[in-house]
Amino acid sequence: KMRSLAPGIKLITSFSRDSWYRFFILLLTFVFYTTYHLSRKPISIVKSQLHRNCSNVIHPADLNITDNDTWCDWAPFDQNNYRNLFGVLDNCFLVAYAIGMFFSGIFGERLPLRYYLSSGMILSGIFTALFGLGFYWQIHSLWYYCLVQALNGLVQTTGWPAVVACVGNWFGKGKRGLIMGVWNSHTSVGNILGSLIAGVYVSSAWGLSFIVPGIIIAVAGVICFLFLVEKPEDVNCTPPQHHLVDRSKYHPVIFAHRVVFFLQGVVEFSLCLLFAKLVSYTFLYWLPLYIANVAHFDPKEAGDLSTLFDVGGIVGGILAGLISDYSGGRATTCCAMLIIAAPMLFLYNKIGQNGLPTTIGMLLWCGALVNGPYALITTAVSADLGTHECLRGNSRALSTVTAIIDGTGSIGAAVGPLLAGLISPTGWNNVFYMLIAADVLACLLLSRLVYKEVRGWCGYTTRLRG
């Protein structure tokens, strides 16, 4: 009589070899991009340590103090213009990132993804750690920190086009919105982990708040070199079904340049992402300070509360993916979420600080509505366009399309926090009006695609030209 298999083994053997490889690649790329965000986040946590109120700090007896207010601050951030200097640091990273992203897709197309990704992660680890080593080497030059931030911004652009291209190679249409919605939570998971890891060391030795995340991403780079499989064909797995696209939806318009062809939809989604990322990154860099200023929480509590925005973002990304898979309307899903986000931001500014439960609820809602469309555009939409039927035989095009969309979005990511820094002295209300305006513009930019999708649902078909 044959013995029955153990239930755990039954479960394991019920999945095909293809399924296991797909799951493995999904997990691997999830971990890789989590470490990219994890190494980006410490700066926003450490800011409060580089400039603080020294009159509350007990000073060592052997220290001769001339200026009681700033003796404990880290030069050059001990001056009154420290907010501007922090803004310069953010922008060194974000501007380098935005510029680098347009070239990154082109390199990503020509180089093997495994080498490209692993070298990018190891370099990111080195530059992140170098920022922290400034603490141990007693470096007080703004130029040093700016240079390290800018170089880090450049090498961090290796991540996004490469992981999206890899996932695009392994996963076809169908449940792509849901799979990528779940997978895209790496951004928020990385932000949360980065905040928590940096928070452990921030008060004792802030250098470690950068060195530890730097080591983590470098180790992940080595794992990438050892284990990443770029394409299903490399390990004799069956490639996914691409190109099952409704021909009426995106009519390709191919420019003279062979690689960077624009599909209808790339421009609209790129510009929409510019404004969506503007809102998202303003929250990322300024939310802890806003909560501390307006609701009068101490910096650590404000930092912990701000992670709720990311928790909401995880849920929003998954929901956006689910809804757009079910309805087939990527643009309409984005637009609907952005429309609800505008009044939600207004409400958060007006009543968001009326007690802790209100703050928590509003942060979760705003996070879901702001990050949902952003997550959907950077993942499922990029993959849809990059694996479009007119690009058949050029799977590398995916990393270029992804880089164009995300590079345009990164301009918004650089502009948002900068504008917030300039506007916030005139009052936080004005910052929120700026964010609501960006939200409305993002909606308007998608209106043509929404119109097409709605016509499609109503049974109209667009006649193909040519």
Tab-separated table of C-alpha atoms in Angstrom:
chain	number	residue	atom	x	y	z
A	1	LYS	CA	0.000	0.000	0.000
A	2	MET	CA	1.383	3.411	-0.951
A	3	ARG	CA	1.985	5.754	1.939
A	4	SER	CA	0.216	9.119	1.615
A	5	LEU	CA	2.482	12.155	1.245
A	6	ALA	CA	2.840	14.624	4.103
A	7	PRO	CA	0.487	17.619	3.565
A	8	GLY	CA	3.361	20.124	3.451
A	9	ILE	CA	5.143	18.135	0.739
A	10	LYS	CA	1.854	17.771	-1.170
A	11	LEU	CA	1.512	21.519	-1.167
A	12	ILE	CA	5.097	22.043	-2.323
A	13	THR	CA	4.816	19.509	-5.173
A	14	SER	CA	1.476	20.942	-6.335
A	15	PHE	CA	3.348	23.986	-7.690
A	16	SER	CA	5.218	23.617	-10.959
A	17	ARG	CA	8.907	24.339	-11.406
A	18	ASP	CA	7.892	27.487	-13.330
A	19	SER	CA	5.782	28.705	-10.411
A	20	TRP	CA	8.640	28.229	-7.950
A	21	TYR	CA	11.049	30.162	-10.152
A	22	ARG	CA	8.505	32.971	-10.600
A	23	PHE	CA	7.938	33.172	-6.865
A	24	PHE	CA	11.709	33.151	-6.238
A	25	ILE	CA	12.323	36.019	-8.703
A	26	LEU	CA	9.432	38.019	-7.276
A	27	LEU	CA	10.791	37.599	-3.743
A	28	LEU	CA	14.362	38.387	-4.782
A	29	THR	CA	13.483	41.600	-6.654
A	30	PHE	CA	11.191	42.609	-3.757
A	31	VAL	CA	14.101	42.317	-1.314
A	32	PHE	CA	16.468	44.163	-3.667
A	33	TYR	CA	14.242	47.199	-4.109
A	34	THR	CA	13.371	47.221	-0.404
A	35	THR	CA	17.095	47.723	0.311
A	36	TYR	CA	17.265	50.626	-2.184
A	37	HIS	CA	14.567	52.489	-0.224
A	38	LEU	CA	15.934	51.344	3.115
A	39	SER	CA	19.264	53.057	2.310
A	40	ARG	CA	17.534	56.271	1.111
A	41	LYS	CA	15.468	56.890	4.219
A	42	PRO	CA	18.030	57.525	7.036
A	43	ILE	CA	18.654	61.148	6.013
A	44	SER	CA	15.098	62.219	6.927
A	45	ILE	CA	15.460	60.598	10.387
A	46	VAL	CA	18.987	61.918	11.070
A	47	LYS	CA	18.126	65.550	10.213
A	48	SER	CA	16.654	66.085	13.699
A	49	GLN	CA	19.962	64.912	15.226
A	50	LEU	CA	22.214	67.108	13.068
A	51	HIS	CA	20.389	70.204	14.346
A	52	ARG	CA	18.634	70.118	17.709
A	53	ASN	CA	17.960	72.314	20.707
A	54	CYS	CA	21.198	71.984	22.689
A	55	SER	CA	19.932	73.778	25.787
A	56	ASN	CA	18.098	70.518	26.675
A	57	VAL	CA	21.230	68.381	26.244
A	58	ILE	CA	23.602	67.743	29.190
A	59	HIS	CA	27.090	68.676	28.044
A	60	PRO	CA	30.322	66.905	29.059
A	61	ALA	CA	32.320	68.648	31.793
A	62	ASP	CA	35.542	68.797	29.772
A	63	LEU	CA	33.888	70.771	26.969
A	64	ASN	CA	34.439	74.528	26.775
A	65	ILE	CA	31.177	76.009	25.501
A	66	THR	CA	30.919	79.424	23.945
A	67	ASP	CA	27.532	79.052	22.240
A	68	ASN	CA	24.979	77.295	24.429
A	69	ASP	CA	22.391	76.842	21.653
A	70	THR	CA	24.402	74.966	19.030
A	71	TRP	CA	27.312	73.236	20.817
A	72	CYS	CA	25.730	69.787	20.267
A	73	ASP	CA	24.863	70.333	16.579
A	74	TRP	CA	26.866	68.931	13.693
A	75	ALA	CA	28.556	71.686	11.685
A	76	PRO	CA	27.752	72.943	9.035
A	77	PHE	CA	24.138	72.280	10.131
A	78	ASP	CA	24.493	74.302	13.344
A	79	GLN	CA	23.603	77.620	11.659
A	80	ASN	CA	20.181	79.274	11.374
A	81	ASN	CA	19.958	78.349	7.673
A	82	TYR	CA	20.032	74.625	8.529
A	83	ARG	CA	16.654	74.025	6.812
A	84	ASN	CA	18.040	75.349	3.531
A	85	LEU	CA	21.113	73.147	3.906
A	86	PHE	CA	18.941	70.065	4.494
A	87	GLY	CA	16.984	71.072	1.383
A	88	VAL	CA	20.254	71.232	-0.563
A	89	LEU	CA	21.157	67.711	0.636
A	90	ASP	CA	17.752	66.332	-0.431
A	91	ASN	CA	18.051	68.009	-3.796
A	92	CYS	CA	21.593	66.800	-4.463
A	93	PHE	CA	20.193	63.281	-4.246
A	94	LEU	CA	16.881	63.871	-6.027
A	95	VAL	CA	18.210	65.967	-8.936
A	96	ALA	CA	21.045	63.490	-9.585
A	97	TYR	CA	18.454	60.702	-9.415
A	98	ALA	CA	16.101	62.435	-11.876
A	99	ILE	CA	18.919	63.123	-14.381
A	100	GLY	CA	20.459	59.662	-13.973
A	101	MET	CA	17.131	57.911	-14.514
A	102	PHE	CA	16.912	59.011	-18.159
A	103	PHE	CA	20.304	57.406	-18.888
A	104	SER	CA	19.786	54.429	-16.631
A	105	GLY	CA	17.178	52.808	-18.878
A	106	ILE	CA	19.521	53.042	-21.853
A	107	PHE	CA	22.368	51.370	-19.918
A	108	GLY	CA	19.919	48.838	-18.501
A	109	GLU	CA	19.039	47.836	-22.066
A	110	ARG	CA	22.607	47.230	-23.132
A	111	LEU	CA	24.113	45.591	-20.032
A	112	PRO	CA	23.218	42.250	-18.441
A	113	LEU	CA	20.636	43.033	-15.727
A	114	ARG	CA	22.378	40.898	-13.095
A	115	TYR	CA	25.692	42.762	-13.384
A	116	TYR	CA	23.971	46.126	-13.671
A	117	LEU	CA	21.807	45.605	-10.603
A	118	SER	CA	24.449	44.036	-8.366
A	119	SER	CA	27.082	46.709	-9.131
A	120	GLY	CA	24.463	49.442	-8.537
A	121	MET	CA	23.582	48.001	-5.121
A	122	ILE	CA	27.193	47.591	-4.000
A	123	LEU	CA	28.004	51.191	-5.052
A	124	SER	CA	24.848	52.443	-3.280
A	125	GLY	CA	26.068	50.674	-0.140
A	126	ILE	CA	29.490	52.344	-0.390
A	127	PHE	CA	28.079	55.882	-0.853
A	128	THR	CA	25.456	55.423	1.899
A	129	ALA	CA	28.178	54.248	4.292
A	130	LEU	CA	30.480	57.144	3.265
A	131	PHE	CA	27.832	59.626	4.472
A	132	GLY	CA	27.826	57.908	7.875
A	133	LEU	CA	31.626	57.736	8.001
A	134	GLY	CA	31.595	61.561	8.018
A	135	PHE	CA	30.567	61.162	11.677
A	136	TYR	CA	33.631	59.081	12.555
A	137	TRP	CA	36.042	61.041	10.357
A	138	GLN	CA	34.719	64.330	11.843
A	139	ILE	CA	33.915	65.819	8.425
A	140	HIS	CA	32.126	69.183	8.617
A	141	SER	CA	32.173	70.162	4.940
A	142	LEU	CA	28.824	70.603	3.195
A	143	TRP	CA	30.564	69.758	-0.100
A	144	TYR	CA	31.474	66.276	1.144
A	145	TYR	CA	27.910	65.406	2.150
A	146	CYS	CA	26.485	66.906	-1.061
A	147	LEU	CA	28.904	64.988	-3.275
A	148	VAL	CA	28.159	61.684	-1.514
A	149	GLN	CA	24.402	62.342	-1.817
A	150	ALA	CA	24.658	63.191	-5.532
A	151	LEU	CA	26.777	60.107	-6.328
A	152	ASN	CA	24.358	57.967	-4.341
A	153	GLY	CA	21.453	59.487	-6.299
A	154	LEU	CA	23.142	58.518	-9.579
A	155	VAL	CA	23.896	54.893	-8.649
A	156	GLN	CA	20.444	54.388	-7.098
A	157	THR	CA	18.896	54.836	-10.556
A	158	THR	CA	20.163	51.343	-11.417
A	159	GLY	CA	17.436	49.803	-9.277
A	160	TRP	CA	14.057	50.633	-10.687
A	161	PRO	CA	14.405	50.000	-14.458
A	162	ALA	CA	16.313	46.783	-13.745
A	163	VAL	CA	13.871	45.210	-11.249
A	164	VAL	CA	10.814	46.173	-13.338
A	165	ALA	CA	12.427	44.747	-16.495
A	166	CYS	CA	13.219	41.541	-14.641
A	167	VAL	CA	9.684	41.146	-13.250
A	168	GLY	CA	8.251	42.074	-16.665
A	169	ASN	CA	10.296	39.259	-18.234
A	170	TRP	CA	8.836	36.713	-15.807
A	171	PHE	CA	5.206	37.798	-15.486
A	172	GLY	CA	2.668	38.190	-18.250
A	173	LYS	CA	-0.630	40.021	-18.402
A	174	GLY	CA	-3.649	38.807	-16.483
A	175	LYS	CA	-3.040	39.303	-12.795
A	176	ARG	CA	-0.164	41.709	-13.385
A	177	GLY	CA	-1.891	44.626	-11.581
A	178	LEU	CA	-2.490	42.578	-8.420
A	179	ILE	CA	0.927	40.869	-8.436
A	180	MET	CA	2.700	44.171	-8.987
A	181	GLY	CA	0.488	45.963	-6.459
A	182	VAL	CA	1.586	43.498	-3.779
A	183	TRP	CA	5.186	43.499	-5.043
A	184	ASN	CA	5.307	47.304	-5.155
A	185	SER	CA	4.865	47.487	-1.372
A	186	HIS	CA	8.698	47.132	-1.293
A	187	THR	CA	8.871	50.947	-1.522
A	188	SER	CA	6.879	51.397	1.684
A	189	VAL	CA	8.454	48.396	3.446
A	190	GLY	CA	11.898	49.854	2.669
A	191	ASN	CA	10.877	53.295	3.973
A	192	ILE	CA	9.506	51.791	7.201
A	193	LEU	CA	12.549	49.539	7.797
A	194	GLY	CA	14.922	52.404	6.933
A	195	SER	CA	13.193	54.649	9.498
A	196	LEU	CA	13.329	51.974	12.197
A	197	ILE	CA	16.980	50.982	11.591
A	198	ALA	CA	18.130	54.630	11.464
A	199	GLY	CA	16.091	55.332	14.624
A	200	VAL	CA	17.997	52.690	16.591
A	201	TYR	CA	21.345	54.521	16.240
A	202	VAL	CA	20.274	58.131	15.664
A	203	SER	CA	20.761	59.351	19.247
A	204	SER	CA	23.940	57.452	20.114
A	205	ALA	CA	26.030	57.502	16.925
A	206	TRP	CA	24.191	58.783	13.841
A	207	GLY	CA	26.947	57.514	11.560
A	208	LEU	CA	25.659	53.972	12.089
A	209	SER	CA	22.194	55.077	10.876
A	210	PHE	CA	23.839	55.197	7.413
A	211	ILE	CA	26.563	52.548	7.719
A	212	VAL	CA	24.199	49.701	8.719
A	213	PRO	CA	21.737	50.295	5.794
A	214	GLY	CA	24.803	50.675	3.525
A	215	ILE	CA	26.080	47.236	4.551
A	216	ILE	CA	22.586	45.732	4.066
A	217	ILE	CA	22.211	46.952	0.450
A	218	ALA	CA	25.803	45.925	-0.426
A	219	VAL	CA	25.155	42.376	0.897
A	220	ALA	CA	21.927	42.295	-1.161
A	221	GLY	CA	24.057	43.246	-4.193
A	222	VAL	CA	26.250	40.183	-3.654
A	223	ILE	CA	23.123	37.982	-3.348
A	224	CYS	CA	21.865	39.495	-6.623
A	225	PHE	CA	25.133	38.587	-8.375
A	226	LEU	CA	24.884	34.998	-7.110
A	227	PHE	CA	21.175	34.251	-7.675
A	228	LEU	CA	19.316	36.540	-10.100
A	229	VAL	CA	17.854	34.893	-13.228
A	230	GLU	CA	17.025	37.505	-15.875
A	231	LYS	CA	14.700	35.523	-18.154
A	232	PRO	CA	12.611	32.355	-17.874
A	233	GLU	CA	14.399	30.945	-20.957
A	234	ASP	CA	17.751	31.021	-19.086
A	235	VAL	CA	16.558	28.188	-16.811
A	236	ASN	CA	14.290	26.409	-19.322
A	237	CYS	CA	11.049	27.866	-17.936
A	238	THR	CA	8.190	28.870	-20.220
A	239	PRO	CA	8.084	32.610	-20.976
A	240	PRO	CA	4.881	34.446	-19.946
A	241	GLN	CA	2.113	35.569	-22.298
A	242	HIS	CA	2.814	39.166	-23.311
A	243	HIS	CA	1.254	41.119	-26.133
A	244	LEU	CA	-2.358	40.154	-25.447
A	245	VAL	CA	-3.174	43.816	-25.723
A	246	ASP	CA	-6.348	45.445	-26.935
A	247	ARG	CA	-4.964	46.952	-30.146
A	248	SER	CA	-7.344	49.883	-29.929
A	249	LYS	CA	-6.002	51.110	-26.629
A	250	TYR	CA	-2.424	52.171	-27.326
A	251	HIS	CA	-1.600	52.989	-30.908
A	252	PRO	CA	2.191	53.036	-31.227
A	253	VAL	CA	3.816	56.145	-32.577
A	254	ILE	CA	7.397	55.265	-33.320
A	255	PHE	CA	9.926	58.075	-33.570
A	256	ALA	CA	13.021	57.959	-35.708
A	257	HIS	CA	15.205	56.977	-32.743
A	258	ARG	CA	15.257	53.177	-32.692
A	259	VAL	CA	15.147	52.626	-28.943
A	260	VAL	CA	13.170	55.362	-27.270
A	261	PHE	CA	9.868	54.952	-29.082
A	262	PHE	CA	6.904	56.658	-27.604
A	263	LEU	CA	3.733	54.702	-27.269
A	264	GLN	CA	0.538	56.589	-26.867
A	265	GLY	CA	0.067	56.706	-23.111
A	266	VAL	CA	3.748	57.011	-22.159
A	267	VAL	CA	3.641	60.816	-22.257
A	268	GLU	CA	0.341	61.081	-20.337
A	269	PHE	CA	1.349	58.603	-17.658
A	270	SER	CA	4.835	60.147	-17.343
A	271	LEU	CA	3.422	63.638	-16.719
A	272	CYS	CA	0.723	62.287	-14.400
A	273	LEU	CA	3.463	60.530	-12.405
A	274	LEU	CA	5.417	63.794	-12.199
A	275	PHE	CA	2.586	65.348	-10.173
A	276	ALA	CA	1.723	62.168	-8.238
A	277	LYS	CA	5.367	61.768	-7.164
A	278	LEU	CA	5.564	65.475	-6.297
A	279	VAL	CA	2.830	64.899	-3.695
A	280	SER	CA	4.224	61.570	-2.476
A	281	TYR	CA	7.809	62.768	-2.002
A	282	THR	CA	6.738	65.986	-0.296
A	283	PHE	CA	5.079	63.770	2.311
A	284	LEU	CA	8.132	61.489	2.447
A	285	TYR	CA	10.550	64.321	3.278
A	286	TRP	CA	8.356	66.782	5.203
A	287	LEU	CA	5.655	64.765	6.993
A	288	PRO	CA	7.659	64.092	10.207
A	289	LEU	CA	8.394	67.825	10.523
A	290	TYR	CA	4.762	68.793	9.762
A	291	ILE	CA	3.436	66.403	12.437
A	292	ALA	CA	6.008	67.661	14.959
A	293	ASN	CA	5.229	71.339	14.184
A	294	VAL	CA	1.450	71.215	13.981
A	295	ALA	CA	0.503	68.433	16.388
A	296	HIS	CA	3.442	69.079	18.779
A	297	PHE	CA	4.731	65.500	18.941
A	298	ASP	CA	8.402	64.925	19.751
A	299	PRO	CA	10.614	64.018	16.738
A	300	LYS	CA	10.650	60.261	17.443
A	301	GLU	CA	6.834	60.049	17.802
A	302	ALA	CA	6.393	62.180	14.671
A	303	GLY	CA	8.744	59.852	12.768
A	304	ASP	CA	6.856	56.762	13.951
A	305	LEU	CA	3.476	58.306	13.071
A	306	SER	CA	4.701	59.284	9.602
A	307	THR	CA	5.264	55.591	8.748
A	308	LEU	CA	1.436	55.196	8.772
A	309	PHE	CA	1.392	57.114	5.468
A	310	ASP	CA	3.517	54.282	4.028
A	311	VAL	CA	1.284	51.616	5.576
A	312	GLY	CA	-1.681	53.274	3.813
A	313	GLY	CA	0.432	53.326	0.635
A	314	ILE	CA	0.847	49.522	0.724
A	315	VAL	CA	-2.938	49.014	0.900
A	316	GLY	CA	-3.550	51.671	-1.793
A	317	GLY	CA	-1.082	50.069	-4.214
A	318	ILE	CA	-2.642	46.608	-3.815
A	319	LEU	CA	-6.183	48.003	-4.190
A	320	ALA	CA	-5.249	49.997	-7.289
A	321	GLY	CA	-3.757	46.857	-8.862
A	322	LEU	CA	-6.814	44.741	-8.019
A	323	ILE	CA	-9.362	47.275	-9.304
A	324	SER	CA	-7.454	47.957	-12.531
A	325	ASP	CA	-7.051	44.209	-13.240
A	326	TYR	CA	-10.765	43.672	-12.727
A	327	SER	CA	-11.920	46.701	-14.729
A	328	GLY	CA	-9.156	46.782	-17.333
A	329	GLY	CA	-8.941	50.559	-16.829
A	330	ARG	CA	-5.488	51.564	-15.539
A	331	ALA	CA	-5.982	55.291	-16.291
A	332	THR	CA	-9.516	55.400	-14.862
A	333	THR	CA	-8.382	53.735	-11.622
A	334	CYS	CA	-5.553	56.275	-11.209
A	335	CYS	CA	-7.880	59.170	-11.990
A	336	ALA	CA	-10.592	58.075	-9.540
A	337	MET	CA	-8.079	57.729	-6.690
A	338	LEU	CA	-6.540	61.130	-7.439
A	339	ILE	CA	-10.000	62.768	-7.498
A	340	ILE	CA	-10.791	61.420	-4.001
A	341	ALA	CA	-7.270	62.305	-2.772
A	342	ALA	CA	-7.717	66.073	-3.314
A	343	PRO	CA	-10.545	66.626	-0.752
A	344	MET	CA	-8.829	64.096	1.566
A	345	LEU	CA	-5.654	66.234	1.665
A	346	PHE	CA	-7.763	69.307	2.395
A	347	LEU	CA	-9.494	67.477	5.273
A	348	TYR	CA	-6.200	66.160	6.677
A	349	ASN	CA	-4.832	69.685	6.903
A	350	LYS	CA	-8.046	71.003	8.508
A	351	ILE	CA	-8.957	68.240	11.001
A	352	GLY	CA	-6.000	65.837	10.827
A	353	GLN	CA	-4.607	66.920	14.193
A	354	ASN	CA	-7.830	66.614	16.239
A	355	GLY	CA	-6.650	63.782	18.475
A	356	LEU	CA	-4.571	60.689	17.790
A	357	PRO	CA	-7.303	58.443	16.231
A	358	THR	CA	-8.123	61.141	13.645
A	359	THR	CA	-4.428	61.607	12.815
A	360	ILE	CA	-3.935	57.846	12.340
A	361	GLY	CA	-7.080	57.458	10.204
A	362	MET	CA	-6.315	60.436	7.968
A	363	LEU	CA	-2.676	59.386	7.456
A	364	LEU	CA	-3.757	55.888	6.360
A	365	TRP	CA	-6.386	57.308	3.956
A	366	CYS	CA	-4.067	59.921	2.465
A	367	GLY	CA	-1.265	57.360	2.071
A	368	ALA	CA	-3.569	54.941	0.228
A	369	LEU	CA	-5.016	57.572	-2.142
A	370	VAL	CA	-1.728	59.361	-2.893
A	371	ASN	CA	0.483	56.271	-3.292
A	372	GLY	CA	-2.086	54.023	-5.046
A	373	PRO	CA	-1.919	55.756	-8.468
A	374	TYR	CA	1.851	56.303	-8.112
A	375	ALA	CA	2.355	52.567	-7.431
A	376	LEU	CA	0.119	51.545	-10.342
A	377	ILE	CA	1.828	53.806	-12.895
A	378	THR	CA	5.389	52.840	-11.938
A	379	THR	CA	4.635	49.112	-12.043
A	380	ALA	CA	1.721	47.664	-14.029
A	381	VAL	CA	1.358	50.580	-16.466
A	382	SER	CA	5.122	50.676	-17.204
A	383	ALA	CA	5.150	46.925	-17.755
A	384	ASP	CA	2.020	47.069	-19.981
A	385	LEU	CA	3.564	49.713	-22.213
A	386	GLY	CA	7.055	48.201	-22.215
A	387	THR	CA	5.792	44.762	-23.304
A	388	HIS	CA	3.443	46.207	-25.913
A	389	GLU	CA	2.945	44.123	-29.061
A	390	CYS	CA	4.690	46.646	-31.312
A	391	LEU	CA	7.885	46.103	-29.318
A	392	ARG	CA	7.850	42.352	-29.864
A	393	GLY	CA	11.350	40.985	-30.063
A	394	ASN	CA	12.740	43.824	-27.993
A	395	SER	CA	12.204	42.868	-24.361
A	396	ARG	CA	14.910	45.368	-23.390
A	397	ALA	CA	12.518	48.178	-24.331
A	398	LEU	CA	10.813	47.612	-20.981
A	399	SER	CA	13.688	49.138	-19.014
A	400	THR	CA	13.738	52.190	-21.327
A	401	VAL	CA	9.978	52.800	-21.066
A	402	THR	CA	10.175	52.322	-17.281
A	403	ALA	CA	13.083	54.750	-17.032
A	404	ILE	CA	11.303	57.396	-19.147
A	405	ILE	CA	8.161	57.192	-16.981
A	406	ASP	CA	10.030	57.064	-13.668
A	407	GLY	CA	12.593	59.662	-14.758
A	408	THR	CA	9.820	62.149	-15.537
A	409	GLY	CA	8.215	61.276	-12.189
A	410	SER	CA	11.528	61.889	-10.434
A	411	ILE	CA	11.503	65.516	-11.607
A	412	GLY	CA	8.317	65.880	-9.537
A	413	ALA	CA	10.035	64.076	-6.656
A	414	ALA	CA	12.810	66.686	-6.733
A	415	VAL	CA	10.511	69.703	-7.167
A	416	GLY	CA	7.928	68.806	-4.464
A	417	PRO	CA	10.145	68.844	-1.356
A	418	LEU	CA	11.953	71.940	-2.713
A	419	LEU	CA	8.644	73.831	-3.145
A	420	ALA	CA	7.510	72.697	0.310
A	421	GLY	CA	10.704	74.151	1.778
A	422	LEU	CA	10.094	77.490	0.061
A	423	ILE	CA	6.352	77.631	0.819
A	424	SER	CA	6.246	76.274	4.409
A	425	PRO	CA	7.481	79.532	6.044
A	426	THR	CA	4.285	81.215	4.696
A	427	GLY	CA	2.181	78.582	6.497
A	428	TRP	CA	1.404	74.892	6.085
A	429	ASN	CA	-2.004	75.677	4.513
A	430	ASN	CA	-0.252	76.926	1.389
A	431	VAL	CA	1.813	73.716	1.150
A	432	PHE	CA	-1.441	71.722	1.131
A	433	TYR	CA	-2.990	73.974	-1.536
A	434	MET	CA	0.108	73.312	-3.669
A	435	LEU	CA	-0.307	69.538	-3.162
A	436	ILE	CA	-4.042	69.642	-4.014
A	437	ALA	CA	-3.283	71.622	-7.208
A	438	ALA	CA	-0.691	68.983	-8.212
A	439	ASP	CA	-3.298	66.253	-7.624
A	440	VAL	CA	-5.865	67.982	-9.847
A	441	LEU	CA	-3.270	68.459	-12.627
A	442	ALA	CA	-2.357	64.760	-12.453
A	443	CYS	CA	-6.076	63.940	-12.985
A	444	LEU	CA	-6.447	66.279	-15.946
A	445	LEU	CA	-3.413	64.802	-17.696
A	446	LEU	CA	-5.078	61.384	-17.758
A	447	SER	CA	-8.446	62.642	-19.046
A	448	ARG	CA	-7.825	61.629	-22.681
A	449	LEU	CA	-6.892	58.054	-21.709
A	450	VAL	CA	-9.854	57.837	-19.303
A	451	TYR	CA	-12.158	58.956	-22.121
A	452	LYS	CA	-10.770	56.168	-24.340
A	453	GLU	CA	-11.201	53.530	-21.629
A	454	VAL	CA	-14.786	54.586	-20.871
A	455	ARG	CA	-15.632	54.525	-24.603
A	456	GLY	CA	-14.188	51.016	-24.735
A	457	TRP	CA	-16.466	49.900	-21.891
A	458	CYS	CA	-19.467	51.444	-23.644
A	459	GLY	CA	-18.776	49.262	-26.667
A	460	TYR	CA	-17.158	51.809	-28.978
A	461	THR	CA	-14.061	50.540	-30.716
A	462	THR	CA	-11.398	52.827	-32.040
A	463	ARG	CA	-10.623	52.178	-35.698
A	464	LEU	CA	-6.946	51.413	-36.179
A	465	ARG	CA	-5.154	53.812	-38.471
A	466	GLY	CA	-2.670	52.624	-41.027
